[in-house]
CSV table of C-alpha atoms and ligand atoms in Angstrom, one decimal:
chain,number,residue,atom,x,y,z
A,1,MET,CA,104.5,111.0,77.7
A,2,ALA,CA,107.3,108.5,77.1
A,3,PRO,CA,107.4,105.5,79.5
A,4,ASN,CA,109.8,105.8,82.4
A,5,THR,CA,113.0,103.7,82.0
A,6,SER,CA,113.9,101.3,84.8
A,7,SER,CA,116.9,103.4,85.9
A,8,ALA,CA,114.9,106.6,86.3
A,9,PRO,CA,113.3,107.3,89.7
A,10,SER,CA,109.6,106.2,89.7
A,11,ARG,CA,107.1,109.0,89.6
A,12,ASN,CA,104.6,106.5,91.2
A,13,THR,CA,106.9,106.2,94.2
A,14,ALA,CA,107.5,109.9,94.4
A,15,LEU,CA,103.8,110.7,94.3
A,16,PHE,CA,103.1,108.0,96.9
A,17,GLU,CA,105.6,109.6,99.3
A,18,ARG,CA,104.1,113.0,98.7
A,19,ALA,CA,100.6,111.7,99.2
A,20,LYS,CA,101.4,109.9,102.4
A,21,LYS,CA,102.5,113.2,104.0
A,22,LEU,CA,99.0,114.6,103.7
A,23,ILE,CA,96.5,111.9,103.0
A,24,PRO,CA,96.1,108.9,105.4
A,25,GLY,CA,97.9,106.0,103.8
A,26,GLY,CA,98.4,108.2,100.7
A,27,VAL,CA,95.0,107.2,99.4
A,28,ASN,CA,91.4,108.4,99.5
A,29,SER,CA,90.0,104.9,99.8
A,30,PRO,CA,91.9,102.1,101.7
A,31,VAL,CA,92.1,99.3,99.2
A,32,ARG,CA,93.9,101.5,96.7
A,33,ALA,CA,97.0,101.6,99.0
A,34,PHE,CA,98.2,98.1,98.0
A,35,LYS,CA,98.5,97.3,101.8
A,36,ALA,CA,97.3,93.7,101.3
A,37,VAL,CA,99.6,93.0,98.3
A,38,GLY,CA,102.5,95.2,99.2
A,39,GLY,CA,104.4,97.6,96.9
A,40,THR,CA,103.6,101.0,95.5
A,41,PRO,CA,100.2,102.0,94.2
A,42,ARG,CA,100.1,103.1,90.6
A,43,PHE,CA,99.1,106.7,90.2
A,44,VAL,CA,96.9,107.0,87.2
A,45,GLN,CA,97.8,109.7,84.6
A,46,ARG,CA,95.1,109.0,82.1
A,47,ALA,CA,92.8,106.3,80.8
A,48,GLN,CA,91.3,105.3,77.5
A,49,GLY,CA,89.2,102.3,76.5
A,50,ALA,CA,90.4,99.2,78.3
A,51,TYR,CA,93.6,100.8,79.5
A,52,PHE,CA,95.1,103.3,81.9
A,53,TRP,CA,98.6,104.7,82.0
A,54,ASP,CA,100.4,105.3,85.3
A,55,ALA,CA,102.6,108.2,86.3
A,56,ASP,CA,105.6,106.5,84.8
A,57,GLY,CA,103.9,106.2,81.5
A,58,LYS,CA,103.3,102.4,81.7
A,59,ARG,CA,100.1,101.0,80.2
A,60,TYR,CA,97.9,98.5,82.0
A,61,ILE,CA,94.9,96.5,80.9
A,62,ASP,CA,92.4,97.7,83.4
A,63,TYR,CA,90.2,95.0,85.1
A,64,ILE,CA,89.0,97.4,87.8
A,65,GLY,CA,87.3,100.0,85.7
A,66,SER,CA,87.0,102.4,88.7
A,67,TRP,CA,85.6,99.4,90.7
A,68,GLY,CA,82.8,98.8,88.3
A,69,PRO,CA,81.4,102.0,86.8
A,70,MET,CA,83.4,102.0,83.5
A,71,ILE,CA,81.4,99.3,81.7
A,72,LEU,CA,81.9,101.1,78.4
A,73,GLY,CA,85.6,101.5,79.0
A,74,HIS,CA,87.3,104.8,79.7
A,75,GLY,CA,86.4,107.9,77.6
A,76,HIS,CA,83.5,106.4,75.5
A,77,PRO,CA,82.8,109.1,72.9
A,78,ALA,CA,79.0,109.3,73.5
A,79,VAL,CA,79.6,109.7,77.2
A,80,VAL,CA,82.3,112.2,76.8
A,81,ASP,CA,80.1,114.2,74.5
A,82,ALA,CA,77.2,114.2,76.9
A,83,VAL,CA,79.4,115.3,79.8
A,84,GLN,CA,81.0,118.1,77.8
A,85,LYS,CA,77.6,119.5,76.8
A,86,ALA,CA,76.3,119.2,80.4
A,87,VAL,CA,79.3,121.0,81.8
A,88,LEU,CA,78.7,124.0,79.6
A,89,GLU,CA,75.2,124.3,81.0
A,90,GLY,CA,76.4,124.5,84.7
A,91,PHE,CA,77.9,122.1,87.3
A,92,SER,CA,75.3,122.1,90.0
A,93,TYR,CA,72.1,124.0,90.7
A,94,GLY,CA,70.6,122.5,93.9
A,95,ALA,CA,67.3,122.5,92.1
A,96,PRO,CA,65.4,119.9,90.0
A,97,THR,CA,66.3,119.2,86.4
A,98,GLU,CA,64.6,117.4,83.4
A,99,ARG,CA,67.7,115.2,83.1
A,100,GLU,CA,67.2,113.6,86.6
A,101,VAL,CA,63.6,112.8,85.6
A,102,GLU,CA,64.9,111.2,82.4
A,103,LEU,CA,67.4,109.1,84.4
A,104,ALA,CA,64.7,108.0,86.9
A,105,GLU,CA,62.4,107.1,83.9
A,106,GLU,CA,65.2,105.1,82.3
A,107,ILE,CA,65.9,103.1,85.5
A,108,VAL,CA,62.3,102.4,86.3
A,109,LYS,CA,61.8,101.2,82.7
A,110,LEU,CA,64.7,98.8,83.0
A,111,VAL,CA,64.2,97.5,86.5
A,112,PRO,CA,60.6,96.4,87.1
A,113,SER,CA,60.9,96.2,90.9
A,114,ILE,CA,61.6,99.9,91.1
A,115,GLU,CA,58.5,102.0,91.0
A,116,MET,CA,60.1,105.1,92.4
A,117,LEU,CA,63.6,106.1,93.3
A,118,ARG,CA,65.8,108.8,94.7
A,119,LEU,CA,69.2,109.8,93.3
A,120,VAL,CA,72.1,110.4,95.7
A,121,SER,CA,75.9,110.7,95.3
A,122,SER,CA,77.4,107.4,96.5
A,123,GLY,CA,76.6,103.8,97.2
A,124,THR,CA,77.3,104.3,100.9
A,125,GLU,CA,74.7,107.1,100.9
A,126,ALA,CA,72.2,105.0,99.0
A,127,GLY,CA,72.6,102.0,101.3
A,128,MET,CA,72.4,104.1,104.5
A,129,SER,CA,69.3,105.9,103.2
A,130,ALA,CA,67.6,102.6,102.2
A,131,ILE,CA,68.1,101.2,105.7
A,132,ARG,CA,66.6,104.3,107.3
A,133,LEU,CA,63.7,104.2,104.9
A,134,ALA,CA,63.1,100.4,105.6
A,135,ARG,CA,63.1,101.1,109.3
A,136,GLY,CA,60.8,104.1,108.9
A,137,ALA,CA,58.4,102.3,106.7
A,138,THR,CA,58.1,99.2,108.9
A,139,GLY,CA,58.5,100.8,112.3
A,140,ARG,CA,61.1,98.1,113.1
A,141,SER,CA,64.7,98.4,114.2
A,142,LYS,CA,66.5,95.2,113.3
A,143,ILE,CA,68.3,94.6,110.0
A,144,ILE,CA,69.8,91.4,108.7
A,145,LYS,CA,73.0,91.3,106.6
A,146,PHE,CA,75.5,88.6,105.6
A,147,GLU,CA,79.1,88.1,106.5
A,148,GLY,CA,81.3,89.3,103.7
A,149,CYS,CA,78.7,91.5,102.1
A,150,TYR,CA,79.7,95.2,102.0
A,151,HIS,CA,77.1,97.8,101.8
A,152,GLY,CA,79.2,101.0,102.1
A,153,HIS,CA,80.6,102.4,105.3
A,154,ALA,CA,77.5,103.6,107.2
A,155,ASP,CA,78.0,102.6,110.8
A,156,ALA,CA,75.0,100.2,111.1
A,157,LEU,CA,76.3,98.3,108.0
A,158,LEU,CA,80.0,98.2,108.9
A,159,VAL,CA,79.8,94.8,110.6
A,160,LYS,CA,81.6,91.8,109.3
A,161,ALA,CA,81.7,93.4,105.9
A,162,GLY,CA,84.0,92.3,103.1
A,163,SER,CA,86.1,94.6,100.8
A,164,GLY,CA,88.7,96.7,102.6
A,165,LEU,CA,87.7,95.4,106.0
A,166,ALA,CA,88.6,91.9,104.9
A,167,THR,CA,91.9,93.1,103.5
A,168,PHE,CA,92.9,94.4,106.8
A,169,GLY,CA,91.8,91.3,108.6
A,170,ASN,CA,89.3,93.4,110.6
A,171,PRO,CA,85.7,92.5,110.1
A,172,THR,CA,84.3,95.5,111.8
A,173,SER,CA,85.6,99.1,112.0
A,174,ALA,CA,86.8,100.8,115.1
A,175,GLY,CA,84.7,103.9,115.9
A,176,VAL,CA,81.4,102.0,115.5
A,177,PRO,CA,79.9,101.8,119.0
A,178,PRO,CA,78.3,98.4,119.9
A,179,GLU,CA,75.0,100.2,120.6
A,180,VAL,CA,74.9,101.4,117.0
A,181,VAL,CA,75.1,97.9,115.6
A,182,GLN,CA,73.1,96.1,118.3
A,183,HIS,CA,70.2,95.9,115.8
A,184,THR,CA,72.3,94.5,113.0
A,185,LEU,CA,72.1,90.7,112.7
A,186,VAL,CA,74.9,89.1,110.7
A,187,LEU,CA,74.3,85.7,109.1
A,188,GLU,CA,76.3,83.3,107.0
A,189,TYR,CA,75.8,83.8,103.3
A,190,ASN,CA,74.1,80.8,101.6
A,191,HIS,CA,73.2,79.2,104.9
A,192,ILE,CA,69.5,78.4,104.7
A,193,ALA,CA,69.0,76.7,108.1
A,194,GLN,CA,70.6,79.6,109.9
A,195,LEU,CA,68.4,82.1,107.9
A,196,GLU,CA,65.3,80.2,108.9
A,197,GLU,CA,66.3,80.2,112.6
A,198,ALA,CA,67.0,83.9,112.5
A,199,PHE,CA,63.6,84.7,111.0
A,200,ALA,CA,61.8,82.4,113.5
A,201,VAL,CA,63.3,84.4,116.4
A,202,HIS,CA,63.7,87.9,114.9
A,203,GLY,CA,61.5,88.0,111.8
A,204,SER,CA,58.7,90.1,113.3
A,205,SER,CA,61.0,92.7,114.6
A,206,THR,CA,63.2,93.0,111.5
A,207,ALA,CA,62.8,95.9,109.1
A,208,CYS,CA,64.9,94.6,106.2
A,209,LEU,CA,67.2,92.0,104.9
A,210,ILE,CA,70.0,93.5,102.8
A,211,ILE,CA,72.1,91.4,100.5
A,212,GLU,CA,74.5,91.6,97.7
A,213,PRO,CA,72.8,89.0,95.4
A,214,ILE,CA,76.2,88.3,93.8
A,215,ALA,CA,78.7,89.4,96.4
A,216,GLY,CA,81.5,91.3,94.9
A,217,ASN,CA,83.2,92.3,98.1
A,218,MET,CA,84.4,88.8,99.1
A,219,ASN,CA,85.7,88.3,95.5
A,220,PHE,CA,82.7,86.9,93.6
A,221,VAL,CA,80.2,84.6,95.4
A,222,ARG,CA,76.7,84.0,94.2
A,223,ALA,CA,73.7,83.5,96.4
A,224,SER,CA,72.4,80.1,95.5
A,225,VAL,CA,68.9,80.0,93.9
A,226,PRO,CA,67.5,78.0,96.9
A,227,PHE,CA,69.0,80.5,99.3
A,228,MET,CA,67.6,83.4,97.4
A,229,THR,CA,64.2,81.7,97.2
A,230,ARG,CA,64.1,81.3,101.0
A,231,CYS,CA,65.2,84.9,101.5
A,232,ARG,CA,62.2,86.1,99.4
A,233,GLU,CA,59.7,83.7,101.0
A,234,LEU,CA,60.8,84.5,104.6
A,235,CYS,CA,60.8,88.3,104.0
A,236,THR,CA,57.3,88.1,102.5
A,237,GLN,CA,56.1,85.8,105.4
A,238,TYR,CA,57.4,88.1,108.1
A,239,GLY,CA,56.8,91.5,106.4
A,240,VAL,CA,60.5,92.2,106.2
A,241,LEU,CA,61.7,94.3,103.2
A,242,LEU,CA,64.1,92.5,100.9
A,243,VAL,CA,66.8,95.0,99.9
A,244,PHE,CA,69.0,94.1,97.0
A,245,ASP,CA,72.4,95.9,97.1
A,246,GLU,CA,73.0,96.2,93.4
A,247,VAL,CA,75.7,98.9,93.6
A,248,MET,CA,78.1,96.5,91.9
A,249,THR,CA,75.7,94.2,90.0
A,250,GLY,CA,73.2,96.8,88.8
A,251,PHE,CA,73.5,97.2,84.9
A,252,ARG,CA,76.7,95.3,85.3
A,253,VAL,CA,75.7,91.7,85.2
A,254,ALA,CA,72.6,92.2,83.1
A,255,LEU,CA,70.4,95.1,81.9
A,256,GLY,CA,67.9,94.4,84.7
A,257,GLY,CA,70.6,93.8,87.3
A,258,ALA,CA,71.1,90.6,89.3
A,259,GLN,CA,67.4,90.6,90.2
A,260,SER,CA,66.7,89.8,86.5
A,261,VAL,CA,69.2,86.9,86.6
A,262,TYR,CA,67.4,85.4,89.7
A,263,ALA,CA,64.0,86.1,88.1
A,264,LYS,CA,65.0,83.6,85.4
A,265,SER,CA,65.2,80.8,88.0
A,266,ILE,CA,62.6,82.1,90.5
A,267,PRO,CA,59.3,83.0,88.7
A,268,GLY,CA,58.1,86.5,89.5
A,269,PHE,CA,61.1,87.2,91.7
A,270,LYS,CA,61.5,90.8,92.8
A,271,PRO,CA,63.2,92.5,95.7
A,272,ASP,CA,61.2,95.2,97.6
A,273,MET,CA,64.0,97.8,97.4
A,274,THR,CA,67.2,98.2,95.4
A,275,VAL,CA,70.4,100.1,96.1
A,276,MET,CA,72.4,101.1,93.0
A,277,GLY,CA,75.5,103.0,92.2
A,278,LYS,CA,78.6,102.7,90.0
A,279,VAL,CA,77.3,102.0,86.4
A,280,ILE,CA,74.3,104.3,86.7
A,281,GLY,CA,76.8,107.2,87.1
A,282,GLY,CA,79.1,106.0,84.3
A,283,GLY,CA,82.1,107.1,86.4
A,284,MET,CA,80.6,110.2,88.0
A,285,PRO,CA,79.5,110.3,91.7
A,286,LEU,CA,75.9,109.1,91.3
A,287,ALA,CA,73.9,106.4,93.1
A,288,ALA,CA,70.2,105.7,93.8
A,289,PHE,CA,67.8,103.7,96.0
A,290,GLY,CA,64.4,102.8,94.9
A,291,GLY,CA,61.5,100.3,95.4
A,292,THR,CA,57.8,100.0,95.7
A,293,ARG,CA,55.7,103.2,95.6
A,294,ALA,CA,54.3,102.4,99.0
A,295,VAL,CA,57.8,102.3,100.6
A,296,MET,CA,59.3,105.2,98.6
A,297,GLU,CA,56.4,107.5,99.5
A,298,GLN,CA,57.5,107.3,103.1
A,299,LEU,CA,60.4,109.5,102.1
A,300,ALA,CA,60.5,113.3,102.8
A,301,PRO,CA,58.9,115.6,101.6
A,302,LEU,CA,56.0,113.1,101.2
A,303,GLY,CA,56.6,111.0,104.3
A,304,PRO,CA,58.3,111.1,107.7
A,305,VAL,CA,61.7,109.6,106.7
A,306,TYR,CA,64.3,112.4,106.2
A,307,GLN,CA,67.0,112.2,103.5
A,308,ALA,CA,68.6,115.0,101.4
A,309,GLY,CA,71.8,116.0,99.5
A,310,THR,CA,73.2,119.2,98.0
A,311,LEU,CA,74.7,117.3,95.0
A,312,SER,CA,71.9,114.7,94.6
A,313,GLY,CA,70.9,114.4,91.0
A,314,ASN,CA,73.9,116.5,89.9
A,315,PRO,CA,73.3,117.6,86.2
A,316,VAL,CA,76.8,116.5,85.0
A,317,ALA,CA,76.6,113.1,86.8
A,318,THR,CA,73.1,112.5,85.4
A,319,ALA,CA,74.2,113.3,81.9
A,320,CYS,CA,77.0,110.8,82.2
A,321,GLY,CA,74.7,108.1,83.7
A,322,LEU,CA,72.1,108.6,81.0
A,323,ALA,CA,74.5,108.4,78.2
A,324,THR,CA,76.0,105.3,79.7
A,325,LEU,CA,72.6,103.6,80.2
A,326,ARG,CA,71.6,104.4,76.6
A,327,GLU,CA,74.7,102.6,75.2
A,328,LEU,CA,73.9,99.5,77.3
A,329,GLN,CA,70.6,99.1,75.6
A,330,LYS,CA,72.1,98.6,72.2
A,331,PRO,CA,71.3,95.2,70.8
A,332,GLY,CA,73.7,92.4,71.8
A,333,PHE,CA,75.6,94.5,74.4
A,334,TYR,CA,75.3,92.1,77.3
A,335,GLU,CA,75.7,89.0,75.1
A,336,ALA,CA,79.1,90.3,73.9
A,337,LEU,CA,80.2,91.5,77.3
A,338,GLY,CA,79.3,88.3,79.0
A,339,GLU,CA,81.0,86.3,76.3
A,340,ARG,CA,84.2,88.3,76.6
A,341,THR,CA,84.2,88.0,80.4
A,342,ARG,CA,83.6,84.2,80.2
A,343,SER,CA,86.5,83.9,77.8
A,344,LEU,CA,88.8,85.6,80.4
A,345,VAL,CA,87.7,83.3,83.2
A,346,SER,CA,87.9,80.2,81.1
A,347,GLY,CA,91.3,81.2,79.7
A,348,LEU,CA,92.7,81.8,83.2
A,349,THR,CA,91.3,78.5,84.4
A,350,GLN,CA,92.8,76.6,81.5
A,351,ALA,CA,96.2,78.2,82.0
A,352,ALA,CA,96.1,77.3,85.7
A,353,THR,CA,94.9,73.8,85.1
A,354,ARG,CA,97.6,73.1,82.5
A,355,ALA,CA,100.2,74.2,85.1
A,356,GLY,CA,98.6,72.0,87.8
A,357,VAL,CA,97.5,75.1,89.9
A,358,SER,CA,94.3,74.8,91.9
A,359,PHE,CA,92.0,77.5,90.4
A,360,CYS,CA,88.4,78.3,89.8
A,361,GLY,CA,86.4,81.3,88.6
A,362,ASP,CA,82.9,82.6,87.8
A,363,SER,CA,81.3,85.5,86.0
A,364,GLU,CA,78.0,87.1,85.2
A,365,GLY,CA,77.8,89.8,82.5
A,366,GLY,CA,80.8,92.0,82.9
A,367,MET,CA,81.7,91.0,86.5
A,368,PHE,CA,84.0,88.1,87.4
A,369,GLY,CA,86.0,86.6,90.2
A,370,PHE,CA,88.6,83.9,90.5
A,371,PHE,CA,90.1,81.9,93.4
A,372,LEU,CA,93.4,80.0,93.9
A,373,LEU,CA,91.4,77.1,95.2
A,374,GLU,CA,88.6,74.7,94.3
A,375,PRO,CA,85.6,74.5,94.3
A,376,LEU,CA,83.9,77.9,94.1
A,377,PRO,CA,83.4,79.3,97.7
A,378,GLN,CA,79.9,79.7,98.9
A,379,ASN,CA,80.6,82.0,101.9
A,380,TYR,CA,83.1,84.4,103.4
A,381,ALA,CA,84.8,81.8,105.7
A,382,THR,CA,85.8,79.7,102.6
A,383,VAL,CA,86.9,82.8,100.7
A,384,MET,CA,89.2,83.6,103.6
A,385,THR,CA,91.0,80.2,103.1
A,386,THR,CA,92.4,81.4,99.8
A,387,ASP,CA,96.2,81.4,99.6
A,388,GLY,CA,97.0,85.1,100.1
A,389,PRO,CA,100.8,85.0,99.5
A,390,THR,CA,100.3,83.2,96.2
A,391,PHE,CA,97.6,85.7,95.1
A,392,ASN,CA,100.0,88.6,96.0
A,393,ARG,CA,102.8,87.1,93.9
A,394,PHE,CA,100.2,86.6,91.1
A,395,PHE,CA,99.0,90.2,91.4
A,396,HIS,CA,102.5,91.6,91.1
A,397,ALA,CA,103.5,89.3,88.3
A,398,MET,CA,100.5,90.5,86.3
A,399,LEU,CA,101.1,94.1,87.2
A,400,ASP,CA,104.7,93.8,85.9
A,401,LYS,CA,103.3,92.5,82.7
A,402,GLY,CA,100.8,95.4,82.4
A,403,VAL,CA,97.6,93.7,83.7
A,404,TYR,CA,95.8,95.5,86.5
A,405,TYR,CA,93.6,93.4,88.8
A,406,ALA,CA,92.2,94.6,92.1
A,407,PRO,CA,95.0,94.8,94.7
A,408,ALA,CA,93.2,92.4,97.1
A,409,LEU,CA,91.8,88.9,96.7
A,410,TYR,CA,88.4,90.0,98.2
A,411,GLU,CA,87.4,92.1,95.3
A,412,ALA,CA,85.5,91.2,92.1
A,413,GLY,CA,86.9,92.2,88.7
A,414,PHE,CA,85.3,94.0,85.8
A,415,VAL,CA,85.5,93.7,82.0
A,416,SER,CA,84.3,96.5,79.8
A,417,SER,CA,82.9,96.5,76.3
A,418,ALA,CA,86.2,98.1,75.3
A,419,HIS,CA,88.2,95.0,76.2
A,420,THR,CA,89.2,93.2,73.0
A,421,ALA,CA,89.9,89.5,72.3
A,422,ALA,CA,93.5,90.6,72.0
A,423,ASP,CA,93.4,92.1,75.5
A,424,ILE,CA,92.0,88.9,76.9
A,425,ALA,CA,94.7,86.8,75.1
A,426,GLU,CA,97.5,89.1,76.4
A,427,THR,CA,96.1,88.7,79.9
A,428,VAL,CA,95.8,84.9,79.7
A,429,GLU,CA,99.3,84.6,78.3
A,430,ALA,CA,100.7,86.7,81.2
A,431,ALA,CA,98.9,84.5,83.7
A,432,ALA,CA,100.1,81.3,81.9
A,433,GLN,CA,103.7,82.5,82.3
A,434,PHE,CA,103.2,83.1,86.0
A,435,PHE,CA,101.5,79.7,86.6
A,436,ALA,CA,104.2,77.9,84.6
A,437,GLY,CA,107.1,79.5,86.5
A,438,ARG,CA,105.5,79.7,89.9
B,501,HOZ,N1,84.8,100.0,97.9
B,501,HOZ,C1,85.7,99.6,96.8
B,501,HOZ,C2,86.0,98.2,96.9
B,501,HOZ,N2,85.0,97.3,97.0
B,501,HOZ,C3,86.9,100.5,96.7
B,501,HOZ,C4,86.6,101.7,96.1
B,501,HOZ,C5,87.9,102.5,95.7
B,501,HOZ,O1,88.9,102.4,96.3
B,501,HOZ,O2,87.7,103.3,94.8
């Protein structure tokens, strides 16, 4: 399709108007609506490699990649081939398949803390199920989470979460009764003294501590090594299950996920449970939760904790996930991805610095974040001090130049193996023009 000319009516606008009549806010997930940054969401027509084209035929370098799953870029031939073959064999059976066993074997092989796992269809479902299992396995009710960490939209976890809730300046959703979250303790990310106090009071009645080890829903904020070390020590001391939410970071920051990154600094480090999604489905609705055998065997039909799903382990989704995981294991994959991502963050930082703009960024593997402030924030409150209006102008300037970042400053960004050095250079040049003319 030929690109729309500026005088022609925008198909994005027309589609948005049509969508708003039937779908709340015109979108099926809030952040997509551009409410925080203003303007009209781009309706995607098609995507290939590092790019997508909108309904007006304009091309964008895509740094969202479906919010993380598209680590190989769009339409990777090996993945497309696997999905096409799977589709011909049937869409869904509601019965076990060899492919879901293969996917489980692959994940267990690559993530040593996971001895058993269950496949589900979304990160929200995985997080919600992991919490129920942690409570069932420990016989305790309380859970600990951190401000700015988002673990999907299950009621008990929708307290002071980041992502879309942060965008709308509303830390907790309406419709979540106080009684439902009375057992959810929310602590400050990277605050060791507060963590120790909370464990001293509530440790023995707490089922689990759930954490995004590298938080991607308040932009990109790492848990410090000393903080993570204390999380592990206190969980062990009080019999609290340490649950890593690796929906974003799993197979994204390293082949073994963020836990393998922490294991480099904390000898023998392992969480008790892990929640995964995004990359393991390669762009199809697929997620998982897993952990030690002792905990996972509490799950029905073996144990008393109920959990189920009609589309769980879907044969097309598992084909897509398996093909994706096989590509990631090719030699040098993460080295190249990490290098490309670092080159983006350092290019943006240099461009901002040259123009005298306060800027900092960080990345791990194919996940990154940047802030229009310095130094790197360590918690949600600091992230919230970012200059929103300037970010919004930056976002739109980049969009005009064909670079698509997340339409909110509380979201991490993603680079795929399809992004080339030329894509990074084009992006950095676009940013440099904005910083220079700001
Ligand atoms: N929960 C995602 C942001 N962290 C947004 C998902 C979407 O809009 O697709």
